[in-house]
PDB file of C-alpha atoms in Angstrom:
ATOM      1  CA  MET A 269      25.718   6.425 107.778  1.00  0.00           C
ATOM      2  CA  GLY A 270      28.909   5.461 107.796  1.00  0.00           C
ATOM      3  CA  GLU A 271      30.181   8.354 110.043  1.00  0.00           C
ATOM      4  CA  ILE A 272      26.739   7.511 112.391  1.00  0.00           C
ATOM      5  CA  ARG A 273      27.819   3.960 113.083  1.00  0.00           C
ATOM      6  CA  SER A 274      31.880   5.059 113.526  1.00  0.00           C
ATOM      7  CA  GLY A 275      29.839   6.672 116.892  1.00  0.00           C
ATOM      8  CA  ILE A 276      28.201   4.245 117.884  1.00  0.00           C
ATOM      9  CA  LEU A 277      31.418   2.019 117.652  1.00  0.00           C
ATOM     10  CA  ILE A 278      33.154   4.870 119.067  1.00  0.00           C
ATOM     11  CA  VAL A 279      30.338   5.361 122.418  1.00  0.00           C
ATOM     12  CA  ALA A 280      30.241   0.961 122.771  1.00  0.00           C
ATOM     13  CA  SER A 281      34.557   1.143 123.209  1.00  0.00           C
ATOM     14  CA  SER A 282      34.269   3.651 125.442  1.00  0.00           C
ATOM     15  CA  ALA A 283      31.847   2.230 127.487  1.00  0.00           C
ATOM     16  CA  PHE A 284      33.285  -0.707 127.330  1.00  0.00           C
ATOM     17  CA  PHE A 285      37.066   1.002 128.042  1.00  0.00           C
ATOM     18  CA  SER A 286      35.075   2.445 131.427  1.00  0.00           C
ATOM     19  CA  PHE A 287      33.122  -0.174 132.484  1.00  0.00           C
ATOM     20  CA  ILE A 288      37.061  -1.805 132.655  1.00  0.00           C
ATOM     21  CA  LEU A 289      37.990   1.366 134.656  1.00  0.00           C
ATOM     22  CA  MET A 290      34.810   1.352 137.146  1.00  0.00           C
ATOM     23  CA  ALA A 291      36.084  -2.403 137.621  1.00  0.00           C
ATOM     24  CA  MET A 292      39.775  -1.243 138.914  1.00  0.00           C
ATOM     25  CA  LEU A 293      37.857   1.783 141.011  1.00  0.00           C
ATOM     26  CA  ILE A 294      35.801  -1.147 143.024  1.00  0.00           C
ATOM     27  CA  SER A 295      38.137  -3.081 143.186  1.00  0.00           C
ATOM     28  CA  ARG A 296      40.038  -0.669 144.945  1.00  0.00           C
ATOM     29  CA  THR A 297      43.635  -0.984 143.040  1.00  0.00           C
ATOM     30  CA  PRO A 298      46.155   1.314 143.522  1.00  0.00           C
ATOM     31  CA  TRP A 299      46.204   1.740 139.610  1.00  0.00           C
ATOM     32  CA  MET A 300      44.264   4.685 139.618  1.00  0.00           C
ATOM     33  CA  THR A 301      47.417   6.574 140.851  1.00  0.00           C
ATOM     34  CA  ASP A 302      49.574   5.449 138.412  1.00  0.00           C
ATOM     35  CA  ALA A 303      48.758   8.760 136.208  1.00  0.00           C
ATOM     36  CA  ASP A 304      51.560   7.349 133.749  1.00  0.00           C
ATOM     37  CA  GLY A 305      50.386   3.575 132.887  1.00  0.00           C
ATOM     38  CA  LEU A 306      47.234   5.991 132.631  1.00  0.00           C
ATOM     39  CA  ALA A 307      48.444   7.574 130.309  1.00  0.00           C
ATOM     40  CA  VAL A 308      50.037   4.995 128.631  1.00  0.00           C
ATOM     41  CA  ALA A 309      46.851   3.463 128.232  1.00  0.00           C
ATOM     42  CA  TRP A 310      45.281   6.251 126.769  1.00  0.00           C
ATOM     43  CA  LEU A 311      47.736   7.254 124.420  1.00  0.00           C
ATOM     44  CA  LEU A 312      48.056   3.648 122.833  1.00  0.00           C
ATOM     45  CA  LEU A 313      44.023   3.337 122.591  1.00  0.00           C
ATOM     46  CA  ALA A 314      44.071   7.024 120.897  1.00  0.00           C
ATOM     47  CA  THR A 315      47.290   6.580 118.000  1.00  0.00           C
ATOM     48  CA  ALA A 316      45.530   2.692 117.520  1.00  0.00           C
ATOM     49  CA  PRO A 317      42.861   4.036 114.976  1.00  0.00           C
ATOM     50  CA  LEU A 318      45.276   6.433 113.227  1.00  0.00           C
ATOM     51  CA  VAL A 319      48.382   3.981 112.587  1.00  0.00           C
ATOM     52  CA  HIS A 320      45.652   1.287 111.912  1.00  0.00           C
ATOM     53  CA  GLU A 321      44.070   3.891 108.450  1.00  0.00           C
ATOM     54  CA  LEU A 322      47.829   4.388 107.648  1.00  0.00           C
ATOM     55  CA  ALA A 323      48.789   1.220 107.606  1.00  0.00           C
ATOM     56  CA  HIS A 324      45.724   0.953 105.060  1.00  0.00           C
ATOM     57  CA  ARG A 325      46.652   3.151 102.777  1.00  0.00           C
ATOM     58  CA  THR A 326      50.484   2.973 102.867  1.00  0.00           C
ATOM     59  CA  VAL A 327      49.953  -0.651 102.182  1.00  0.00           C
ATOM     60  CA  PHE A 328      47.881   0.288  99.243  1.00  0.00           C
ATOM     61  CA  ARG A 329      50.048   3.703  97.829  1.00  0.00           C
ATOM     62  CA  ARG A 330      53.095   1.033  98.167  1.00  0.00           C
ATOM     63  CA  TYR A 331      51.326  -0.775  95.167  1.00  0.00           C
ATOM     64  CA  GLY A 332      49.913   2.399  93.522  1.00  0.00           C
ATOM     65  CA  VAL A 333      46.672   2.159  94.195  1.00  0.00           C
ATOM     66  CA  GLU A 334      45.963   6.018  95.105  1.00  0.00           C
ATOM     67  CA  ALA A 335      43.676   5.154  98.425  1.00  0.00           C
ATOM     68  CA  GLU A 336      42.917   8.561 100.198  1.00  0.00           C
ATOM     69  CA  ILE A 337      41.308   9.522 103.653  1.00  0.00           C
ATOM     70  CA  ALA A 338      37.714   9.126 103.504  1.00  0.00           C
ATOM     71  CA  SER A 339      37.427  12.463 105.468  1.00  0.00           C
ATOM     72  CA  PRO A 340      39.208  14.289 108.408  1.00  0.00           C
ATOM     73  CA  LEU A 341      36.267  13.243 110.667  1.00  0.00           C
ATOM     74  CA  GLY A 342      36.805   9.784 109.406  1.00  0.00           C
ATOM     75  CA  MET A 343      40.199   9.830 110.485  1.00  0.00           C
ATOM     76  CA  LEU A 344      39.433  11.236 113.472  1.00  0.00           C
ATOM     77  CA  LEU A 345      37.154   8.509 114.074  1.00  0.00           C
ATOM     78  CA  SER A 346      38.669   6.208 112.131  1.00  0.00           C
ATOM     79  CA  PHE A 347      36.025   2.805 112.486  1.00  0.00           C
ATOM     80  CA  GLY A 348      34.273   1.481 109.965  1.00  0.00           C
ATOM     81  CA  GLY A 349      36.598   1.775 106.738  1.00  0.00           C
ATOM     82  CA  ALA A 350      38.524   5.680 106.857  1.00  0.00           C
ATOM     83  CA  VAL A 351      40.547   4.553 104.087  1.00  0.00           C
ATOM     84  CA  ARG A 352      38.750   5.457 100.413  1.00  0.00           C
ATOM     85  CA  VAL A 353      40.075   2.927  97.690  1.00  0.00           C
ATOM     86  CA  PRO A 354      39.191   3.482  93.795  1.00  0.00           C
ATOM     87  CA  GLU A 355      37.352   0.293  92.761  1.00  0.00           C
ATOM     88  CA  PRO A 356      38.394  -1.866  90.621  1.00  0.00           C
ATOM     89  CA  VAL A 357      41.853  -2.740  92.458  1.00  0.00           C
ATOM     90  CA  ASP A 358      43.183  -6.515  91.721  1.00  0.00           C
ATOM     91  CA  GLN A 359      42.348  -8.983  94.538  1.00  0.00           C
ATOM     92  CA  LYS A 360      45.933  -9.432  95.760  1.00  0.00           C
ATOM     93  CA  ILE A 361      46.571  -6.148  96.117  1.00  0.00           C
ATOM     94  CA  ALA A 362      43.401  -5.644  98.622  1.00  0.00           C
ATOM     95  CA  LEU A 363      43.691  -8.264 100.408  1.00  0.00           C
ATOM     96  CA  LYS A 364      47.075  -6.944 101.408  1.00  0.00           C
ATOM     97  CA  GLY A 365      45.416  -3.415 101.637  1.00  0.00           C
ATOM     98  CA  ALA A 366      42.767  -4.667 104.177  1.00  0.00           C
ATOM     99  CA  VAL A 367      44.752  -7.048 106.249  1.00  0.00           C
ATOM    100  CA  ALA A 368      47.187  -4.123 106.827  1.00  0.00           C
ATOM    101  CA  GLY A 369      45.531  -2.428 109.631  1.00  0.00           C
ATOM    102  CA  PRO A 370      44.636  -5.397 111.445  1.00  0.00           C
ATOM    103  CA  LEU A 371      47.790  -6.288 111.806  1.00  0.00           C
ATOM    104  CA  ALA A 372      48.740  -2.683 112.747  1.00  0.00           C
ATOM    105  CA  THR A 373      46.572  -3.266 115.570  1.00  0.00           C
ATOM    106  CA  LEU A 374      47.632  -6.699 116.221  1.00  0.00           C
ATOM    107  CA  ALA A 375      51.104  -5.054 116.991  1.00  0.00           C
ATOM    108  CA  TYR A 376      49.775  -1.903 119.320  1.00  0.00           C
ATOM    109  CA  THR A 377      47.693  -5.407 120.802  1.00  0.00           C
ATOM    110  CA  VAL A 378      51.256  -7.217 121.963  1.00  0.00           C
ATOM    111  CA  ALA A 379      52.564  -3.779 122.536  1.00  0.00           C
ATOM    112  CA  ALA A 380      50.121  -3.115 124.890  1.00  0.00           C
ATOM    113  CA  LEU A 381      50.948  -6.536 126.683  1.00  0.00           C
ATOM    114  CA  ALA A 382      54.453  -6.172 127.011  1.00  0.00           C
ATOM    115  CA  LEU A 383      54.236  -2.523 128.152  1.00  0.00           C
ATOM    116  CA  SER A 384      51.539  -3.988 131.143  1.00  0.00           C
ATOM    117  CA  GLN A 385      54.466  -5.696 132.632  1.00  0.00           C
ATOM    118  CA  LEU A 386      55.465  -1.572 133.700  1.00  0.00           C
ATOM    119  CA  PHE A 387      52.435   0.449 133.109  1.00  0.00           C
ATOM    120  CA  LYS A 388      49.768  -2.024 134.078  1.00  0.00           C
ATOM    121  CA  PRO A 389      47.017   0.198 132.912  1.00  0.00           C
ATOM    122  CA  ALA A 390      48.236  -0.462 129.481  1.00  0.00           C
ATOM    123  CA  SER A 391      46.802  -4.211 130.109  1.00  0.00           C
ATOM    124  CA  LEU A 392      43.104  -2.802 129.767  1.00  0.00           C
ATOM    125  CA  ALA A 393      44.523  -1.060 126.681  1.00  0.00           C
ATOM    126  CA  ALA A 394      45.763  -5.196 124.990  1.00  0.00           C
ATOM    127  CA  ILE A 395      41.951  -5.918 126.201  1.00  0.00           C
ATOM    128  CA  VAL A 396      40.028  -2.861 124.062  1.00  0.00           C
ATOM    129  CA  LEU A 397      43.077  -3.434 121.340  1.00  0.00           C
ATOM    130  CA  SER A 398      42.489  -7.533 121.353  1.00  0.00           C
ATOM    131  CA  VAL A 399      38.115  -6.828 120.982  1.00  0.00           C
ATOM    132  CA  THR A 400      39.481  -4.312 117.767  1.00  0.00           C
ATOM    133  CA  VAL A 401      41.413  -6.983 116.067  1.00  0.00           C
ATOM    134  CA  ILE A 402      38.619  -9.701 116.343  1.00  0.00           C
ATOM    135  CA  ALA A 403      35.972  -7.080 115.151  1.00  0.00           C
ATOM    136  CA  SER A 404      38.570  -6.365 111.660  1.00  0.00           C
ATOM    137  CA  GLY A 405      37.485 -10.289 111.431  1.00  0.00           C
ATOM    138  CA  ALA A 406      34.301  -9.678 111.310  1.00  0.00           C
ATOM    139  CA  PRO A 407      32.546 -10.380 108.424  1.00  0.00           C
ATOM    140  CA  LEU A 408      30.453  -7.103 108.134  1.00  0.00           C
ATOM    141  CA  SER A 409      33.612  -5.188 108.945  1.00  0.00           C
ATOM    142  CA  THR A 410      35.212  -2.973 105.779  1.00  0.00           C
ATOM    143  CA  ASP A 411      38.465  -4.864 106.744  1.00  0.00           C
ATOM    144  CA  ALA A 412      37.156  -8.345 105.737  1.00  0.00           C
ATOM    145  CA  ARG A 413      35.231  -7.165 102.766  1.00  0.00           C
ATOM    146  CA  TYR A 414      38.307  -7.750 100.653  1.00  0.00           C
ATOM    147  CA  MET A 415      39.798 -10.539 102.969  1.00  0.00           C
ATOM    148  CA  SER A 416      39.117 -14.342 102.085  1.00  0.00           C
ATOM    149  CA  LEU A 417      37.077 -16.102 105.198  1.00  0.00           C
ATOM    150  CA  ARG A 418      41.081 -17.982 106.354  1.00  0.00           C
ATOM    151  CA  TRP A 419      42.080 -14.307 107.225  1.00  0.00           C
ATOM    152  CA  ARG A 420      38.698 -12.957 108.129  1.00  0.00           C
ATOM    153  CA  ILE A 421      39.133 -16.348 110.792  1.00  0.00           C
ATOM    154  CA  ALA A 422      42.866 -15.982 111.292  1.00  0.00           C
ATOM    155  CA  LEU A 423      41.872 -13.049 112.796  1.00  0.00           C
ATOM    156  CA  ILE A 424      39.088 -13.483 115.074  1.00  0.00           C
ATOM    157  CA  ALA A 425      41.428 -16.465 116.517  1.00  0.00           C
ATOM    158  CA  VAL A 426      44.393 -14.584 116.994  1.00  0.00           C
ATOM    159  CA  GLY A 427      42.405 -12.006 118.304  1.00  0.00           C
ATOM    160  CA  ALA A 428      40.712 -14.270 120.855  1.00  0.00           C
ATOM    161  CA  ALA A 429      43.402 -15.468 121.588  1.00  0.00           C
ATOM    162  CA  LEU A 430      45.065 -12.911 122.516  1.00  0.00           C
ATOM    163  CA  MET A 431      41.933 -11.170 124.612  1.00  0.00           C
ATOM    164  CA  ALA A 432      42.167 -14.181 126.916  1.00  0.00           C
ATOM    165  CA  LEU A 433      45.772 -13.611 127.710  1.00  0.00           C
ATOM    166  CA  ALA A 434      44.688  -9.746 127.800  1.00  0.00           C
ATOM    167  CA  VAL A 435      42.025 -10.591 130.420  1.00  0.00           C
ATOM    168  CA  TYR A 436      44.388 -13.480 132.048  1.00  0.00           C
ATOM    169  CA  ASN A 437      47.313 -10.726 132.785  1.00  0.00           C
ATOM    170  CA  ALA A 438      44.458  -7.851 133.619  1.00  0.00           C
ATOM    171  CA  ALA A 439      43.337  -9.665 136.827  1.00  0.00           C
ATOM    172  CA  HIS A 440      46.580 -11.163 137.438  1.00  0.00           C
ATOM    173  CA  LEU A 441      47.606  -7.873 137.494  1.00  0.00           C
ATOM    174  CA  ILE A 442      44.514  -7.148 139.728  1.00  0.00           C
ATOM    175  CA  LYS A 443      44.527  -9.387 141.587  1.00  0.00           C
ATOM    176  CA  TYR A 444      48.436  -9.611 142.329  1.00  0.00           C
ATOM    177  CA  GLY A 445      49.478  -5.801 141.406  1.00  0.00           C
TER     178      GLY A 445
END
């Protein structure tokens, strides 16, 4: 069931990103000729899930918990808990491990926003990545099951603020180039 959910999330993410690219085409933005920028946006989006899951695994392993990658497919899709942790785990360690992934994605979002000044399509990657930060704090996410309500609300709030900033940034770049 987890891999079906992962597939659905990937298709939804791809549709969202495609919608943004289609809006760029309709607005006749010169971004579509910016091959370097599109490559940077793709690289950010392609590597963020891997870094997210490796951040979980690294923190758990630092504390001696034998966290493993669930499957090669889970690592490729890496949405919905590709890292498996044996139960029971100390609650403080579980929280640190659970928060590590969204914090890595948060860092990627900030990097995408910074890179968008050089590579405009990176602002689109920032929008998608900020949505994944919000999703990490959602009550039904695998990251959130080890987090307190405060952590979940903080992730959702920071993700929403970054998303608003990323949308404003993208709109400004589209309008003023």
